[in-house]
Coordinates of C-alpha atoms in Angstrom, one line a residue:
Chain A
X1115 CA 2.6 -2.7 -59.2
X1116 CA 0.7 -0.3 -56.9
X1117 CA -1.5 1.9 -59.0
X1118 CA -2.5 4.1 -56.2
X1119 CA 1.1 4.5 -54.9
X1120 CA 2.2 5.9 -58.5
X1121 CA -0.9 8.1 -58.9
X1122 CA -0.4 9.7 -55.6
X1123 CA 3.3 10.3 -56.3
X1124 CA 2.6 11.9 -59.6
X1125 CA 0.2 14.3 -57.7
X1126 CA 2.9 15.2 -55.3
X1127 CA 5.5 15.6 -58.2
X1128 CA 3.1 17.7 -60.1
X1129 CA 2.3 20.0 -57.0
X1130 CA 5.9 20.5 -56.1
X1131 CA 6.9 21.3 -59.6
X1132 CA 4.0 24.1 -59.6
X1133 CA 5.5 25.5 -56.1
X1134 CA 8.8 25.6 -57.8
X1135 CA 7.6 27.5 -60.7
X1136 CA 5.9 29.9 -58.5
X1137 CA 9.0 30.1 -56.3
X1138 CA 11.2 30.7 -59.2
X1139 CA 9.2 34.0 -59.9
X1140 CA 9.7 35.1 -56.4
X1141 CA 13.6 34.2 -56.1
X1142 CA 15.5 37.3 -57.4
X1143 CA 17.7 38.2 -54.4
X1144 CA 20.4 36.3 -52.7
X1145 CA 18.2 36.6 -49.5
X1146 CA 15.3 34.8 -51.6
X1147 CA 17.5 32.1 -52.9
X1148 CA 19.3 31.3 -49.5
X1149 CA 16.7 32.4 -47.1
X1150 CA 13.3 32.4 -48.7
X1151 CA 13.5 36.2 -48.3
X1152 CA 13.0 35.7 -44.5
X1153 CA 9.2 35.5 -45.0
X1154 CA 8.4 32.1 -43.2
X1155 CA 6.8 32.1 -40.2
X1156 CA 7.4 30.2 -36.7
X1157 CA 5.0 27.5 -37.3
X1158 CA 5.7 26.8 -41.1
X1159 CA 9.5 26.9 -40.4
X1160 CA 9.0 24.4 -37.5
X1161 CA 7.1 22.0 -39.7
X1162 CA 10.1 22.5 -42.4
X1163 CA 12.7 22.0 -39.6
X1164 CA 10.8 18.6 -38.4
X1165 CA 10.6 17.6 -42.1
X1166 CA 14.4 18.1 -42.4
X1167 CA 15.0 15.8 -39.5
X1168 CA 12.1 13.2 -40.3
X1169 CA 14.1 11.7 -43.0
X1170 CA 13.8 8.4 -44.5
X1171 CA 16.5 7.3 -42.2
X1172 CA 14.5 8.2 -39.3
X1173 CA 11.0 7.0 -40.3
X1174 CA 12.1 3.7 -41.9
X1175 CA 15.6 3.3 -40.3
X1176 CA 14.7 3.9 -36.4
X1177 CA 11.4 1.9 -37.2
X1178 CA 13.6 -0.9 -38.4
X1179 CA 16.1 -0.8 -35.4
X1180 CA 12.9 -0.9 -32.8
X1181 CA 11.5 -3.7 -34.9
X1182 CA 14.8 -5.7 -34.8
X1183 CA 16.3 -4.7 -31.3
X1184 CA 13.3 -3.3 -29.3
X1185 CA 14.4 -1.1 -26.4
X1186 CA 17.8 -0.2 -27.8
X1187 CA 16.0 1.9 -30.3
X1188 CA 15.0 4.0 -27.4
X1189 CA 18.4 5.4 -27.4
X1190 CA 17.9 6.8 -30.9
X1191 CA 14.1 8.0 -30.1
X1192 CA 15.3 10.0 -27.1
X1193 CA 18.4 11.3 -28.9
X1194 CA 16.8 12.6 -31.8
X1195 CA 14.4 14.8 -29.8
X1196 CA 17.0 16.0 -27.2
X1197 CA 19.4 17.2 -29.9
X1198 CA 16.6 19.9 -30.6
X1199 CA 16.7 21.0 -27.2
X1200 CA 20.2 22.0 -27.5
X1201 CA 19.5 23.7 -30.6
X1202 CA 16.5 25.7 -28.8
X1203 CA 18.5 26.5 -25.7
X1204 CA 22.1 27.3 -26.9
X1205 CA 22.0 27.9 -30.7
X1206 CA 18.7 29.1 -32.5
X1207 CA 18.4 32.8 -31.2
X1208 CA 22.1 33.6 -31.3
X1209 CA 22.5 32.0 -34.7
X1210 CA 19.7 34.1 -36.1
X1211 CA 21.0 37.3 -34.3
X1212 CA 24.4 36.8 -35.7
X1213 CA 24.4 35.2 -39.3
X1214 CA 22.9 35.9 -42.6
X1215 CA 22.8 32.7 -44.7
X1216 CA 25.0 29.9 -43.2
X1217 CA 26.4 28.9 -39.9
X1218 CA 29.9 29.9 -41.2
X1219 CA 28.6 33.6 -41.0
X1220 CA 28.7 33.1 -37.0
X1221 CA 31.9 31.2 -36.9
X1222 CA 33.6 34.3 -39.1
X1223 CA 31.9 36.9 -37.2
X1224 CA 35.1 38.1 -35.5
X1225 CA 37.5 35.6 -36.7
X1226 CA 39.8 36.1 -39.7
X1227 CA 37.2 35.5 -42.6
X1228 CA 39.1 33.6 -45.2
X1229 CA 40.7 30.5 -43.4
X1230 CA 37.8 30.1 -41.1
X1231 CA 35.2 30.1 -43.8
X1232 CA 37.1 27.6 -45.8
X1233 CA 37.1 25.4 -42.8
X1234 CA 33.6 25.7 -41.9
X1235 CA 32.5 25.4 -45.5
X1236 CA 34.7 22.2 -45.4
X1237 CA 32.7 21.0 -42.4
X1238 CA 29.4 21.8 -44.2
X1239 CA 30.3 19.8 -47.2
X1240 CA 31.8 17.0 -45.3
X1241 CA 28.4 16.5 -43.6
X1242 CA 25.9 17.5 -46.8
X1243 CA 27.6 15.3 -49.3
X1244 CA 28.1 12.0 -47.5
X1245 CA 24.5 12.4 -46.1
X1246 CA 23.0 13.1 -49.5
X1247 CA 24.8 10.2 -51.0
X1248 CA 23.6 8.0 -48.2
X1249 CA 20.1 9.2 -48.9
X1250 CA 20.3 8.8 -52.5
X1251 CA 21.5 5.2 -52.5
X1252 CA 18.9 4.4 -49.8
X1253 CA 16.3 6.1 -51.9
X1254 CA 17.2 4.1 -55.2
X1255 CA 16.8 0.8 -53.2
X1256 CA 13.7 1.9 -51.5
X1257 CA 11.9 3.2 -54.7
X1258 CA 13.0 0.1 -56.3
X1259 CA 11.1 -2.2 -54.0
X1260 CA 8.1 0.1 -53.7
X1261 CA 7.8 1.1 -57.2
X1262 CA 9.4 -1.8 -58.9
X1263 CA 11.4 0.7 -61.1
X1264 CA 14.9 -0.1 -62.0
X1265 CA 17.5 1.2 -59.4
X1266 CA 19.2 3.7 -61.9
X1267 CA 16.0 5.2 -63.0
X1268 CA 14.9 5.8 -59.6
X1269 CA 18.2 7.4 -58.8
X1270 CA 18.0 9.5 -61.6
X1271 CA 14.5 10.5 -61.0
X1272 CA 15.3 11.6 -57.5
X1273 CA 18.5 13.6 -58.6
X1274 CA 16.8 15.4 -61.5
X1275 CA 13.8 16.5 -59.4
X1276 CA 15.8 17.8 -56.5
X1277 CA 18.3 19.6 -59.0
X1278 CA 15.0 21.3 -60.4
X1279 CA 13.6 22.1 -57.1
X1280 CA 16.9 23.8 -55.9
X1281 CA 18.2 25.4 -58.9
X1282 CA 14.8 27.2 -59.9
X1283 CA 12.9 27.4 -56.4
X1284 CA 15.7 27.9 -53.9
X1285 CA 15.0 27.8 -50.2
X1286 CA 11.2 29.2 -50.9
X1287 CA 10.6 26.0 -52.8
X1288 CA 12.5 23.7 -50.7
X1289 CA 10.8 25.0 -47.5
X1290 CA 7.2 24.7 -49.2
X1291 CA 8.1 21.0 -50.1
X1292 CA 9.5 20.2 -46.9
X1293 CA 6.3 21.5 -45.0
X1294 CA 3.9 19.6 -47.2
X1295 CA 6.0 16.5 -46.7
X1296 CA 6.2 16.9 -43.1
X1297 CA 2.1 17.2 -42.8
X1298 CA 1.8 14.0 -45.2
X1299 CA 4.4 12.1 -43.0
X1300 CA 3.0 13.3 -39.5
X1301 CA -0.5 12.2 -40.8
X1302 CA 0.8 9.0 -42.2
X1303 CA 2.6 8.1 -39.0
X1304 CA -0.4 9.0 -37.0
X1305 CA -2.6 6.7 -38.9
X1306 CA -0.5 3.7 -38.7
X1307 CA 0.1 4.0 -34.9
X1308 CA -3.7 4.8 -34.3
X1309 CA -4.3 1.7 -36.6
X1310 CA -1.9 -0.5 -34.5
X1311 CA -3.4 0.5 -31.1
X1312 CA -6.9 0.3 -32.5
X1313 CA -6.4 -3.3 -33.1
X1314 CA -4.9 -3.8 -29.4
X1315 CA -7.9 -1.8 -28.0
X1316 CA -5.6 1.0 -27.1
X1317 CA -3.6 -0.8 -24.3
X1318 CA 0.1 -0.1 -24.7
X1319 CA 0.7 -3.1 -22.3
X1320 CA -1.0 -5.5 -24.8
X1321 CA 1.2 -4.1 -27.6
X1322 CA 4.5 -4.8 -25.3
X1323 CA 3.2 -8.3 -24.4
X1324 CA 2.3 -9.0 -28.0
X1325 CA 5.9 -7.9 -29.2
X1326 CA 7.5 -10.4 -26.5
X1327 CA 5.4 -13.1 -27.8
X1328 CA 6.3 -13.0 -31.3
X1329 CA 9.7 -11.5 -31.4
X1330 CA 12.3 -14.4 -31.8
X1331 CA 14.2 -12.8 -29.0
X1332 CA 11.4 -12.9 -26.6
X1333 CA 11.7 -10.8 -23.5
X1334 CA 15.2 -9.7 -24.6
X1335 CA 13.7 -6.9 -26.7
X1336 CA 12.1 -5.3 -23.6
X1337 CA 15.7 -5.1 -22.2
X1338 CA 18.7 -3.2 -23.3
X1339 CA 21.6 -4.8 -24.9
X1340 CA 20.7 -6.5 -28.1
X1341 CA 22.6 -3.8 -30.0
X1342 CA 24.7 -1.6 -27.8
X1343 CA 26.4 -2.8 -24.6
X1344 CA 29.7 -0.9 -24.3
X1345 CA 29.5 2.6 -22.8
X1346 CA 31.9 4.2 -25.3
X1347 CA 29.4 3.4 -28.2
X1348 CA 26.5 4.7 -26.2
X1349 CA 28.2 7.8 -25.3
X1350 CA 29.2 8.5 -28.7
X1351 CA 25.7 7.8 -30.2
X1352 CA 24.4 10.2 -27.5
X1353 CA 26.8 12.8 -28.3
X1354 CA 26.4 12.4 -32.1
X1355 CA 22.4 12.9 -31.8
X1356 CA 22.7 15.6 -29.0
X1357 CA 25.3 17.8 -30.8
X1358 CA 25.3 16.8 -34.1
X1359 CA 21.8 18.1 -34.7
X1360 CA 23.1 21.6 -33.8
X1361 CA 25.9 21.0 -36.6
X1362 CA 23.7 19.9 -39.4
X1363 CA 24.2 22.7 -42.0
X1364 CA 20.9 22.3 -43.8
X1365 CA 19.0 22.4 -40.5
X1366 CA 20.8 25.6 -39.6
X1367 CA 20.2 27.3 -42.7
X1368 CA 16.4 27.1 -41.8
X1369 CA 17.0 29.8 -39.1
X1370 CA 17.8 32.2 -41.5
X1371 CA 14.4 31.9 -43.2
X1372 CA 12.4 33.6 -40.4
X1373 CA 12.4 37.2 -39.8
X1374 CA 13.9 37.5 -36.3
X1375 CA 15.3 35.6 -33.2
X1376 CA 11.9 35.4 -31.8
X1377 CA 10.5 33.4 -34.7
X1378 CA 13.8 31.4 -34.8
X1379 CA 13.0 30.5 -31.1
X1380 CA 9.1 29.5 -31.9
X1381 CA 10.2 27.5 -35.0
X1382 CA 12.5 25.1 -32.9
X1383 CA 9.8 24.9 -30.1
X1384 CA 7.2 24.0 -32.7
X1385 CA 9.9 21.6 -34.4
X1386 CA 10.4 19.9 -30.9
X1387 CA 6.6 19.3 -30.5
X1388 CA 6.5 17.6 -34.1
X1389 CA 9.7 15.6 -33.6
X1390 CA 8.9 14.4 -30.2
X1391 CA 5.5 13.4 -31.3
X1392 CA 6.8 11.6 -34.4
X1393 CA 9.7 9.9 -32.5
X1394 CA 7.0 8.7 -29.8
X1395 CA 4.9 7.1 -32.7
X1396 CA 8.1 5.5 -34.3
X1397 CA 8.5 3.3 -31.1
X1398 CA 4.7 2.2 -31.4
X1399 CA 5.2 1.5 -35.2
X1400 CA 8.3 -0.5 -34.6
X1401 CA 6.7 -2.8 -32.2
X1402 CA 3.6 -3.0 -34.2
X1403 CA 5.6 -4.2 -37.1
X1404 CA 7.0 -7.0 -34.9
X1405 CA 3.3 -8.0 -33.9
X1406 CA 1.7 -7.7 -37.3
X1407 CA 4.4 -8.0 -39.9
X1408 CA 7.2 -10.3 -38.6
X1409 CA 4.9 -13.5 -38.5
X1410 CA 2.9 -12.7 -41.7
X1411 CA 4.1 -15.1 -44.4
X1412 CA 2.9 -12.4 -47.1
X1413 CA 5.8 -10.0 -45.9
X1414 CA 8.5 -12.9 -45.5
X1415 CA 11.1 -14.2 -47.8
X1416 CA 11.7 -17.9 -47.9
X1417 CA 14.6 -17.3 -45.5
X1418 CA 12.3 -15.8 -43.0
X1419 CA 13.7 -12.2 -43.4
X1420 CA 11.6 -9.3 -44.6
X1421 CA 10.7 -8.7 -48.3
X1422 CA 13.0 -5.8 -49.0
X1423 CA 15.1 -5.8 -45.8
X1424 CA 14.1 -4.6 -42.3
X1425 CA 13.7 -0.8 -43.5
X1426 CA 10.7 -2.0 -45.1
X1427 CA 8.9 -2.9 -41.7
X1428 CA 6.9 0.3 -41.7
X1429 CA 5.9 0.3 -45.2
X1430 CA 4.4 -3.5 -44.9
X1431 CA 2.8 -2.6 -41.6
X1432 CA 0.9 0.3 -43.5
X1433 CA -0.5 -2.4 -45.7
X1434 CA -1.8 -4.4 -42.8
X1435 CA -3.6 -1.2 -41.4
X1436 CA -5.2 0.3 -44.5
X1437 CA -4.8 -2.1 -47.5
X1438 CA -3.2 -1.3 -51.0
X1439 CA -4.6 2.2 -50.9
X1440 CA -2.9 3.3 -47.7
X1441 CA 0.3 1.3 -48.8
X1442 CA 0.2 3.4 -51.8
X1443 CA -0.2 6.5 -49.7
X1444 CA 2.7 5.7 -47.5
X1445 CA 5.0 4.7 -50.3
X1446 CA 4.4 8.0 -51.9
X1447 CA 5.1 9.8 -48.6
X1448 CA 8.3 8.0 -48.3
X1449 CA 9.4 9.1 -51.7
X1450 CA 8.4 12.7 -51.0
X1451 CA 10.6 12.5 -47.6
X1452 CA 13.5 11.3 -49.6
X1453 CA 13.0 14.2 -52.2
X1454 CA 12.4 16.9 -49.7
X1455 CA 15.5 15.8 -47.6
X1456 CA 18.0 15.6 -50.5
X1457 CA 16.7 19.0 -51.8
X1458 CA 17.6 20.7 -48.4
X1459 CA 20.9 18.9 -48.2
X1460 CA 21.8 20.1 -51.7
X1461 CA 21.0 23.8 -51.2
X1462 CA 23.2 23.6 -48.1
X1463 CA 26.0 22.2 -50.0
X1464 CA 25.4 24.9 -52.8
X1465 CA 25.4 27.7 -50.4
X1466 CA 28.6 26.5 -48.7
X1467 CA 30.3 26.8 -52.2
X1468 CA 28.7 30.0 -53.6
X1469 CA 28.1 31.9 -50.1
X1470 CA 31.1 30.7 -48.1
X1471 CA 33.8 30.1 -50.6
X1472 CA 32.8 32.1 -53.8
X1473 CA 31.4 35.3 -52.2
X1474 CA 33.2 35.5 -49.1
X1475 CA 36.8 34.0 -49.8
X1476 CA 37.2 34.3 -53.3
X1477 CA 35.3 37.8 -53.8
X1478 CA 36.4 39.0 -50.2
X1479 CA 32.8 39.7 -49.4
X1480 CA 32.0 41.7 -52.3
X1481 CA 30.4 39.3 -54.9
X1482 CA 28.0 40.3 -57.6
X1483 CA 24.5 39.2 -56.9
X1484 CA 23.8 37.6 -60.4
X1485 CA 27.3 35.7 -60.5
X1486 CA 26.9 34.4 -57.0
X1487 CA 23.4 33.1 -57.7
X1488 CA 24.6 31.8 -61.1
X1489 CA 27.6 29.9 -59.1
X1490 CA 25.2 28.3 -56.7
X1491 CA 22.9 27.1 -59.4
X1492 CA 25.7 25.6 -61.1
X1493 CA 27.0 24.1 -58.0
X1494 CA 23.5 22.7 -57.7
X1495 CA 23.5 20.9 -60.9
X1496 CA 27.2 19.7 -60.5
X1497 CA 26.3 18.1 -57.0
X1498 CA 23.1 16.7 -58.6
X1499 CA 25.2 15.0 -61.7
X1500 CA 27.9 13.9 -59.3
X1501 CA 25.7 12.3 -56.7
X1502 CA 23.5 10.6 -59.3
X1503 CA 26.6 9.0 -60.8
X1504 CA 28.0 8.0 -57.5
X1505 CA 24.9 6.8 -56.3
X1506 CA 24.5 4.4 -59.4
X1507 CA 28.2 3.2 -58.9
X1508 CA 27.5 2.5 -55.0
X1509 CA 24.3 0.3 -55.7
X1510 CA 24.0 -2.5 -53.3
X1511 CA 26.8 -1.2 -51.1
X1512 CA 26.6 -0.8 -47.1
X1513 CA 26.1 3.1 -47.1
X1514 CA 25.3 3.4 -43.4
X1515 CA 28.9 4.5 -43.0
X1516 CA 28.1 7.6 -45.1
X1517 CA 25.2 8.6 -42.7
X1518 CA 27.5 7.8 -39.6
X1519 CA 30.3 10.2 -41.1
X1520 CA 27.9 12.9 -41.5
X1521 CA 26.7 12.9 -38.1
X1522 CA 29.9 12.4 -36.7
X1523 CA 31.3 15.3 -38.6
X1524 CA 28.4 17.6 -37.7
X1525 CA 28.9 16.8 -34.0
X1526 CA 32.9 16.9 -33.9
X1527 CA 33.6 19.8 -36.4
X1528 CA 30.7 22.0 -37.0
X1529 CA 29.2 22.2 -33.5
X1530 CA 32.1 22.7 -31.4
X1531 CA 33.6 25.5 -33.7
X1532 CA 30.2 27.3 -33.6
X1533 CA 29.6 26.8 -30.0
X1534 CA 33.0 28.1 -29.1
X1535 CA 32.7 31.1 -31.4
X1536 CA 29.4 32.1 -29.8
X1537 CA 30.3 31.5 -26.1
X1538 CA 34.1 31.8 -25.5
X1539 CA 35.8 35.1 -25.7
X1540 CA 39.3 33.9 -25.9
X1541 CA 38.6 31.4 -29.0
X1542 CA 41.1 32.5 -31.8
X1543 CA 41.2 31.9 -35.5
X1544 CA 44.1 29.5 -34.7
X1545 CA 42.0 27.8 -32.2
X1546 CA 39.1 27.4 -34.7
X1547 CA 41.2 25.9 -37.4
X1548 CA 43.3 23.6 -35.2
X1549 CA 40.1 22.5 -33.6
X1550 CA 38.0 22.2 -36.7
X1551 CA 40.4 20.2 -38.7
X1552 CA 41.6 17.8 -35.8
X1553 CA 38.0 17.0 -35.2
X1554 CA 37.7 16.4 -39.0
X1555 CA 40.7 14.4 -39.2
X1556 CA 40.0 12.0 -36.1
X1557 CA 36.5 11.3 -37.3
X1558 CA 37.7 10.3 -40.6
X1559 CA 40.5 8.3 -39.3
X1560 CA 38.6 6.5 -36.7
X1561 CA 35.8 5.6 -39.1
X1562 CA 38.2 4.2 -41.4
X1563 CA 39.9 2.2 -38.9
X1564 CA 36.5 1.0 -37.3
X1565 CA 34.4 -2.0 -37.9
X1566 CA 32.4 -0.6 -40.6
X1567 CA 35.0 0.4 -43.3
X1568 CA 38.3 -1.6 -42.0
X1569 CA 36.5 -4.9 -41.5
X1570 CA 33.1 -4.7 -43.6
X1571 CA 34.5 -2.8 -46.6
X1572 CA 38.2 -3.5 -46.6
X1573 CA 38.0 -7.1 -45.4
X1574 CA 40.6 -7.1 -42.4
X1575 CA 40.0 -9.4 -39.7
X1576 CA 39.9 -7.0 -36.7
X1577 CA 39.2 -3.2 -36.5
X1578 CA 42.3 -1.1 -35.4
X1579 CA 39.5 1.2 -33.6
X1580 CA 36.9 -1.2 -32.0
X1581 CA 33.8 1.1 -31.8
X1582 CA 31.5 2.1 -34.8
X1583 CA 31.0 5.4 -33.8
X1584 CA 34.1 8.2 -33.6
X1585 CA 32.2 10.9 -31.9
X1586 CA 33.5 11.0 -28.5
X1587 CA 37.0 11.0 -29.4
X1588 CA 36.7 13.4 -32.3
X1589 CA 34.9 15.8 -30.4
X1590 CA 37.4 15.7 -27.6
X1591 CA 40.2 16.1 -30.0
X1592 CA 38.5 19.3 -31.6
X1593 CA 37.9 20.7 -28.0
X1594 CA 41.5 20.1 -26.7
X1595 CA 42.9 21.5 -29.8
X1596 CA 40.6 24.4 -30.0
X1597 CA 41.4 25.2 -26.3
X1598 CA 45.0 24.8 -26.4
X1599 CA 45.7 26.7 -29.6
X1600 CA 43.5 29.6 -28.5
X1601 CA 45.1 30.1 -25.1
X1602 CA 48.6 29.7 -26.2
X1603 CA 47.8 32.3 -29.1
X1604 CA 49.5 35.6 -28.1
X1605 CA 49.5 37.2 -31.7
X1606 CA 48.0 40.7 -32.2
X1607 CA 45.2 39.1 -34.1
X1608 CA 44.3 37.0 -31.3
X1609 CA 44.0 40.0 -29.0
X1610 CA 41.9 41.9 -31.6
X1611 CA 39.6 39.0 -31.7
X1612 CA 39.1 38.6 -28.1
X1613 CA 38.5 42.3 -28.0
X1614 CA 35.8 42.1 -30.5
X1615 CA 33.9 39.4 -28.5
X1616 CA 32.0 42.0 -26.5
X1617 CA 30.4 43.5 -29.5
X1618 CA 29.6 39.9 -30.9
X1619 CA 28.2 39.1 -27.4
X1620 CA 25.8 41.9 -27.4
X1621 CA 24.5 41.4 -30.8
X1622 CA 24.1 37.6 -30.2
X1623 CA 21.9 38.6 -27.3
X1624 CA 19.6 41.3 -28.6
X1625 CA 20.2 41.0 -32.2
X1626 CA 21.7 43.8 -34.7
X1627 CA 20.7 47.2 -33.4
X1628 CA 20.7 50.3 -35.4
X1629 CA 23.7 52.6 -34.6
X1630 CA 22.3 56.1 -33.3
Chain B
X1051 CA 36.4 48.9 -29.4
X1052 CA 32.9 49.0 -28.8
X1053 CA 30.5 51.5 -30.6
X1054 CA 28.8 54.2 -28.4
X1055 CA 25.4 52.2 -29.0
X1056 CA 27.1 49.0 -27.7
X1057 CA 28.6 50.8 -24.8
X1058 CA 25.1 52.1 -23.7
X1059 CA 23.9 48.5 -24.0
X1060 CA 26.7 47.2 -22.1
X1061 CA 26.0 49.5 -19.1
X1062 CA 22.4 48.9 -19.2
X1063 CA 21.0 47.3 -16.1
X1064 CA 18.0 45.5 -18.2
X1065 CA 20.6 43.9 -20.4
X1066 CA 22.2 42.4 -17.5
X1067 CA 18.9 41.1 -16.3
X1068 CA 18.2 39.7 -19.6
X1069 CA 21.6 38.2 -20.1
X1070 CA 21.8 36.4 -16.7
X1071 CA 18.1 35.5 -16.8
X1072 CA 18.5 33.7 -20.1
X1073 CA 21.8 32.1 -19.0
X1074 CA 20.3 30.7 -16.0
X1075 CA 17.3 29.4 -17.6
X1076 CA 19.0 27.7 -20.8
X1077 CA 21.8 26.1 -18.9
X1078 CA 19.8 24.6 -16.1
X1079 CA 17.1 23.2 -18.4
X1080 CA 20.1 21.8 -20.5
X1081 CA 21.6 20.1 -17.3
X1082 CA 18.4 18.4 -16.6
X1083 CA 17.8 17.2 -20.1
X1084 CA 21.3 16.1 -20.7
X1085 CA 21.5 14.3 -17.1
X1086 CA 18.4 12.4 -17.7
X1087 CA 19.6 11.1 -21.0
X1088 CA 23.1 10.4 -19.5
X1089 CA 21.2 8.4 -16.8
X1090 CA 19.1 6.3 -19.1
X1091 CA 22.4 5.5 -21.1
X1092 CA 24.4 4.7 -18.1
X1093 CA 21.4 2.5 -16.8
X1094 CA 21.4 0.6 -20.0
X1095 CA 25.0 -0.4 -19.8
X1096 CA 25.4 -1.1 -16.0
X1097 CA 21.9 -2.0 -14.7
X1098 CA 20.1 -3.3 -17.8
X1099 CA 17.9 -5.6 -15.5
X1100 CA 16.5 -2.4 -13.7
X1101 CA 15.2 -1.0 -17.3
X1102 CA 14.0 -4.2 -18.0
X1103 CA 11.7 -4.7 -15.0
X1104 CA 8.1 -3.8 -15.3
X1105 CA 6.9 -0.5 -13.9
X1106 CA 4.2 -2.0 -12.0
X1107 CA 4.5 -5.3 -10.4
X1108 CA 1.2 -6.5 -12.0
X1109 CA 2.1 -4.7 -15.5
X1110 CA 4.2 -5.6 -18.4
X1111 CA 5.6 -2.0 -19.6
X1112 CA 9.2 -2.0 -18.7
X1113 CA 10.9 0.8 -16.9
X1114 CA 13.1 1.6 -19.7
X1115 CA 10.1 2.5 -22.1
X1116 CA 8.4 4.4 -19.6
X1117 CA 11.5 6.3 -18.7
X1118 CA 12.2 7.1 -22.6
X1119 CA 8.6 8.5 -22.8
X1120 CA 9.0 10.3 -19.7
X1121 CA 12.2 12.0 -21.0
X1122 CA 10.4 12.8 -24.5
X1123 CA 7.5 14.4 -22.3
X1124 CA 10.1 16.4 -20.2
X1125 CA 11.6 17.8 -23.1
X1126 CA 8.4 19.0 -24.5
X1127 CA 7.3 20.6 -21.1
X1128 CA 10.8 22.4 -20.7
X1129 CA 10.4 23.7 -24.1
X1130 CA 7.0 25.1 -23.4
X1131 CA 8.2 26.5 -20.2
X1132 CA 11.1 28.1 -22.0
X1133 CA 8.8 29.8 -24.4
X1134 CA 6.6 31.0 -21.9
X1135 CA 9.6 32.6 -20.0
X1136 CA 10.9 34.0 -23.2
X1137 CA 7.3 35.7 -23.8
X1138 CA 7.0 36.9 -20.4
X1139 CA 10.5 38.3 -19.5
X1140 CA 12.9 38.1 -22.4
X1141 CA 11.1 40.0 -24.9
X1142 CA 9.7 43.0 -22.5
X1143 CA 13.3 43.2 -21.3
X1144 CA 14.5 43.4 -24.9
X1145 CA 11.8 46.1 -25.8
X1146 CA 13.1 48.1 -22.7
X1147 CA 16.4 48.1 -23.7
X1148 CA 15.8 49.1 -27.2
X1149 CA 13.5 51.9 -25.9
X1150 CA 16.2 53.1 -23.3
X1151 CA 18.5 53.5 -26.3
X1152 CA 16.3 56.0 -27.9
X1153 CA 16.6 58.3 -24.8

């Protein structure tokens, strides 16, 4: 039992509950609840965006990937950063200029509201819920090994806290919690990396050669191919990162918390700085763990594996660097990371239900503020309870597939539909529905028939679809259907939609302008 | 149908300047970045031995790692340039367009 970890974690929980209590007093309107009253500045929003992206999956998962496969982890390190350049160059300013609270606002800007909203809300939920579940199951296991709490208790603790933050504090509390966590995580990552480099006299070459000496694969870790060898997989991973990032609903929602497109642009630029910096630390941390953890009997099981699995590489390394006190700090930061990310995801799922479905589909865009907010809070509680129950049922299951589904759907459903609606004048409602649903169906079917579900979960001998990642084909299915069903659409509605593109284009370039 | 204000914007010279400048900058930056990622991916499939070679003949750091960090640095530099261009050109143009609407 690590007393300092528990103490630091309690301090974090007390501070965040205090923030939630403060935020609850300031959360009255829809814009407060979904978008923190548009009061967040560029720097803070950049930190919060970086925080959303730097989940436990990045910090612990990518470190583990570098730890076990060396250079192949670079594909994730680069992709994770590049996705943000796509957000900056293609999406951020237009999104802010066109939308209100969710990316569905942009897709539905000139297309037929109801069917398009239902499709894009489905896309949001299909990303947020599996991703949330993956984080919860991972969190349970992580907290179990960090704090020696029973798995079920850990899941309930995460679920209850996230529900409290979102229900009472809305986007304002979620943003502050994410900001604090981002600062803590960047600090922790920096200390670990500097610690590793200091032990090697700040010689990167020494780190590389020490890793080669220690790693069981030897020089092979400094060459590609330990994990990925076929081009389809590599392209699919690349696409999932580069375009999936711009399709994550909880990240896109953050662009509505700033006052204008200028601040939206600045927030991505800050986010790119923080994320790029953090990703470059990940590689050092991963190699550092090879050198200082993988051959240290204190961290190994009888079988020679890491205690707690390879996801614990970064955590064990923190003990080497700073003893029990620093181990406690990093454990508390990992816990805080999980809490902050699941809160953001829950909020985006709640907004998809209350803003996209309830307010715009059921109430036809004319909903009562109080009822809408009550519905989003009820949705939050329902999501909290459901994911807690499911996470308890899924204890010990391989949940990698859930995170895989989430990013694949973000890249093959949400991003193409949003991109085409922003840039292509002949994109029609029919094209959006055909593209969105075919991308969704292709992604789900290919994951089902792929090695992760068909072989590992269902026990068949050979996968029908040989690749783990569905992104390449699912994206293509979306784009081909979206194109074909748009250009062949000769209806009156399609004509009107093409005509209203000009006004949307102008607003996307310079924002809403007061009519004179 | 466009509203009168939108019609004014659509025929505004500065609006066209803004749109075409932003288009050129974003797409060319994007092309460079995606191109370098694609190059890295293709090298790792078809020429893994190239990425495994040390950058300097007497060193140990392989080309793949150096290239990865170089792409990160490039992303960061292009981001800074984009923000600089936005401050220096996009924003004054936007202000001009809005000001010209008042007249």
